[in-house]
């Protein structure tokens, strides 16, 4: 497994969170043309405070749709957001270059984990 559940680095955590928010959007709106990755990845990885508030608001809309249509998925995604957010006290205004790299690593680790079939 490449996903590091114990990594508390804010860049890594925000990358994981971004992957989950993208997955929630895709599950709530199958076949969507432009995802949050297309529109917000760059800003989310460099200046998180400018986009994550809006992304969290959007995710609430997507989650409410999942709650009605796929309640089991809703519970799993909501719990995962809580687990990822637990050590984050606020969204930083900027991420250093090293933390931008950690954002990318967290994003791809979490994305891979979401696609890996669980036994």
C-alpha atoms as a PDB file:
ATOM      1  CA  UNK A   1       0.000   0.000   0.000  1.00  0.00           C
ATOM      2  CA  UNK A   2       1.305   3.428  -0.825  1.00  0.00           C
ATOM      3  CA  UNK A   3      -1.340   5.448   1.054  1.00  0.00           C
ATOM      4  CA  UNK A   4       0.157   6.788   4.294  1.00  0.00           C
ATOM      5  CA  UNK A   5      -2.746   7.121   6.720  1.00  0.00           C
ATOM      6  CA  UNK A   6      -0.433   8.406   9.458  1.00  0.00           C
ATOM      7  CA  UNK A   7       1.101  11.233   7.416  1.00  0.00           C
ATOM      8  CA  UNK A   8       0.065  14.482   9.135  1.00  0.00           C
ATOM      9  CA  UNK A   9       1.741  16.829   6.629  1.00  0.00           C
ATOM     10  CA  UNK A  10      -0.841  19.417   5.584  1.00  0.00           C
ATOM     11  CA  UNK A  11       0.161  19.278   1.907  1.00  0.00           C
ATOM     12  CA  UNK A  12      -0.214  15.495   1.839  1.00  0.00           C
ATOM     13  CA  UNK A  13      -3.528  15.685   3.715  1.00  0.00           C
ATOM     14  CA  UNK A  14      -4.925  18.354   1.391  1.00  0.00           C
ATOM     15  CA  UNK A  15      -3.931  16.261  -1.631  1.00  0.00           C
ATOM     16  CA  UNK A  16      -5.819  13.329  -0.151  1.00  0.00           C
ATOM     17  CA  UNK A  17      -8.807  15.560   0.591  1.00  0.00           C
ATOM     18  CA  UNK A  18      -8.801  16.911  -2.956  1.00  0.00           C
ATOM     19  CA  UNK A  19      -8.866  13.345  -4.345  1.00  0.00           C
ATOM     20  CA  UNK A  20     -11.839  12.475  -2.129  1.00  0.00           C
ATOM     21  CA  UNK A  21     -13.724  15.624  -3.127  1.00  0.00           C
ATOM     22  CA  UNK A  22     -13.123  14.791  -6.795  1.00  0.00           C
ATOM     23  CA  UNK A  23     -14.384  11.230  -6.255  1.00  0.00           C
ATOM     24  CA  UNK A  24     -17.502  12.488  -4.454  1.00  0.00           C
ATOM     25  CA  UNK A  25     -18.212  14.863  -7.342  1.00  0.00           C
ATOM     26  CA  UNK A  26     -17.823  12.032  -9.868  1.00  0.00           C
ATOM     27  CA  UNK A  27     -20.099   9.722  -7.864  1.00  0.00           C
ATOM     28  CA  UNK A  28     -22.770  12.401  -7.493  1.00  0.00           C
ATOM     29  CA  UNK A  29     -22.544  13.521 -11.141  1.00  0.00           C
ATOM     30  CA  UNK A  30     -21.497  10.594 -13.366  1.00  0.00           C
ATOM     31  CA  UNK A  31     -20.157  11.657 -16.750  1.00  0.00           C
ATOM     32  CA  UNK A  32     -19.466  15.257 -15.725  1.00  0.00           C
ATOM     33  CA  UNK A  33     -17.421  17.157 -18.311  1.00  0.00           C
ATOM     34  CA  UNK A  34     -15.209  19.387 -16.133  1.00  0.00           C
ATOM     35  CA  UNK A  35     -14.193  18.085 -12.730  1.00  0.00           C
ATOM     36  CA  UNK A  36     -12.785  20.021  -9.813  1.00  0.00           C
ATOM     37  CA  UNK A  37      -9.376  18.715 -10.872  1.00  0.00           C
ATOM     38  CA  UNK A  38      -9.711  20.470 -14.222  1.00  0.00           C
ATOM     39  CA  UNK A  39     -10.680  23.754 -12.595  1.00  0.00           C
ATOM     40  CA  UNK A  40      -8.989  23.894  -9.186  1.00  0.00           C
ATOM     41  CA  UNK A  41      -5.979  21.557  -8.920  1.00  0.00           C
ATOM     42  CA  UNK A  42      -3.362  24.269  -9.450  1.00  0.00           C
ATOM     43  CA  UNK A  43      -4.819  26.696  -6.929  1.00  0.00           C
ATOM     44  CA  UNK A  44      -5.622  23.941  -4.420  1.00  0.00           C
ATOM     45  CA  UNK A  45      -2.030  22.723  -4.465  1.00  0.00           C
ATOM     46  CA  UNK A  46      -0.411  26.152  -4.164  1.00  0.00           C
ATOM     47  CA  UNK A  47      -2.891  28.470  -2.391  1.00  0.00           C
ATOM     48  CA  UNK A  48      -5.345  26.167  -0.582  1.00  0.00           C
ATOM     49  CA  UNK A  49      -7.165  28.877   1.345  1.00  0.00           C
ATOM     50  CA  UNK A  50      -8.401  30.393  -1.913  1.00  0.00           C
ATOM     51  CA  UNK A  51     -10.316  27.290  -3.026  1.00  0.00           C
ATOM     52  CA  UNK A  52     -10.923  24.764  -0.275  1.00  0.00           C
ATOM     53  CA  UNK A  53     -13.751  26.705   1.365  1.00  0.00           C
ATOM     54  CA  UNK A  54     -15.622  26.694  -1.928  1.00  0.00           C
ATOM     55  CA  UNK A  55     -14.753  23.043  -2.599  1.00  0.00           C
ATOM     56  CA  UNK A  56     -16.086  22.027   0.809  1.00  0.00           C
ATOM     57  CA  UNK A  57     -19.348  23.880   0.110  1.00  0.00           C
ATOM     58  CA  UNK A  58     -19.644  22.131  -3.256  1.00  0.00           C
ATOM     59  CA  UNK A  59     -18.933  18.777  -1.643  1.00  0.00           C
ATOM     60  CA  UNK A  60     -21.837  19.296   0.761  1.00  0.00           C
ATOM     61  CA  UNK A  61     -24.139  19.570  -2.248  1.00  0.00           C
ATOM     62  CA  UNK A  62     -22.616  16.430  -3.783  1.00  0.00           C
ATOM     63  CA  UNK A  63     -22.802  14.584  -0.472  1.00  0.00           C
ATOM     64  CA  UNK A  64     -26.482  15.416  -0.014  1.00  0.00           C
ATOM     65  CA  UNK A  65     -27.146  13.947  -3.459  1.00  0.00           C
ATOM     66  CA  UNK A  66     -25.204  10.810  -2.509  1.00  0.00           C
ATOM     67  CA  UNK A  67     -27.083  10.570   0.779  1.00  0.00           C
ATOM     68  CA  UNK A  68     -30.355  10.291  -1.158  1.00  0.00           C
ATOM     69  CA  UNK A  69     -29.126   8.055  -3.978  1.00  0.00           C
ATOM     70  CA  UNK A  70     -26.291   6.004  -2.419  1.00  0.00           C
ATOM     71  CA  UNK A  71     -26.527   6.181   1.379  1.00  0.00           C
ATOM     72  CA  UNK A  72     -23.768   3.618   1.971  1.00  0.00           C
ATOM     73  CA  UNK A  73     -21.301   5.525  -0.201  1.00  0.00           C
ATOM     74  CA  UNK A  74     -22.352   8.744   1.544  1.00  0.00           C
ATOM     75  CA  UNK A  75     -21.413   7.356   4.975  1.00  0.00           C
ATOM     76  CA  UNK A  76     -18.038   6.045   3.776  1.00  0.00           C
ATOM     77  CA  UNK A  77     -17.090   9.317   2.057  1.00  0.00           C
ATOM     78  CA  UNK A  78     -18.262  11.490   4.971  1.00  0.00           C
ATOM     79  CA  UNK A  79     -16.191   9.422   7.423  1.00  0.00           C
ATOM     80  CA  UNK A  80     -13.148   9.609   5.167  1.00  0.00           C
ATOM     81  CA  UNK A  81     -13.371  13.395   4.948  1.00  0.00           C
ATOM     82  CA  UNK A  82     -13.523  13.559   8.746  1.00  0.00           C
ATOM     83  CA  UNK A  83     -10.507  11.276   9.125  1.00  0.00           C
ATOM     84  CA  UNK A  84      -8.448  13.320   6.666  1.00  0.00           C
ATOM     85  CA  UNK A  85      -9.494  16.678   8.147  1.00  0.00           C
ATOM     86  CA  UNK A  86      -8.890  15.687  11.782  1.00  0.00           C
ATOM     87  CA  UNK A  87      -5.291  17.013  12.070  1.00  0.00           C
ATOM     88  CA  UNK A  88      -5.974  20.093   9.883  1.00  0.00           C
ATOM     89  CA  UNK A  89      -6.795  23.224  11.883  1.00  0.00           C
ATOM     90  CA  UNK A  90      -7.022  25.626   8.938  1.00  0.00           C
ATOM     91  CA  UNK A  91      -6.339  25.867   5.225  1.00  0.00           C
ATOM     92  CA  UNK A  92      -2.919  27.452   4.688  1.00  0.00           C
ATOM     93  CA  UNK A  93      -2.632  30.520   2.500  1.00  0.00           C
ATOM     94  CA  UNK A  94       0.327  29.024   0.599  1.00  0.00           C
ATOM     95  CA  UNK A  95       2.088  25.689   0.341  1.00  0.00           C
ATOM     96  CA  UNK A  96       5.857  25.590  -0.064  1.00  0.00           C
ATOM     97  CA  UNK A  97       7.240  23.861  -3.152  1.00  0.00           C
ATOM     98  CA  UNK A  98       8.009  20.802  -1.021  1.00  0.00           C
ATOM     99  CA  UNK A  99       4.447  20.737   0.301  1.00  0.00           C
ATOM    100  CA  UNK A 100       3.065  21.214  -3.223  1.00  0.00           C
ATOM    101  CA  UNK A 101       4.947  18.035  -4.087  1.00  0.00           C
ATOM    102  CA  UNK A 102       3.458  16.335  -1.027  1.00  0.00           C
ATOM    103  CA  UNK A 103       0.006  17.531  -2.170  1.00  0.00           C
ATOM    104  CA  UNK A 104       0.549  15.731  -5.490  1.00  0.00           C
ATOM    105  CA  UNK A 105       1.779  12.594  -3.720  1.00  0.00           C
ATOM    106  CA  UNK A 106      -1.218  12.614  -1.356  1.00  0.00           C
ATOM    107  CA  UNK A 107      -3.591  13.181  -4.273  1.00  0.00           C
ATOM    108  CA  UNK A 108      -2.227  10.258  -6.272  1.00  0.00           C
ATOM    109  CA  UNK A 109      -1.892   7.957  -3.256  1.00  0.00           C
ATOM    110  CA  UNK A 110      -5.522   8.587  -2.304  1.00  0.00           C
ATOM    111  CA  UNK A 111      -6.743   8.314  -5.903  1.00  0.00           C
ATOM    112  CA  UNK A 112      -4.978   4.973  -6.286  1.00  0.00           C
ATOM    113  CA  UNK A 113      -6.461   3.749  -3.016  1.00  0.00           C
ATOM    114  CA  UNK A 114      -9.959   4.715  -4.169  1.00  0.00           C
ATOM    115  CA  UNK A 115      -9.492   2.623  -7.326  1.00  0.00           C
ATOM    116  CA  UNK A 116      -7.980  -0.375  -5.514  1.00  0.00           C
ATOM    117  CA  UNK A 117     -10.514  -3.092  -4.874  1.00  0.00           C
ATOM    118  CA  UNK A 118     -10.919  -3.784  -1.168  1.00  0.00           C
ATOM    119  CA  UNK A 119     -11.097  -7.379   0.040  1.00  0.00           C
END
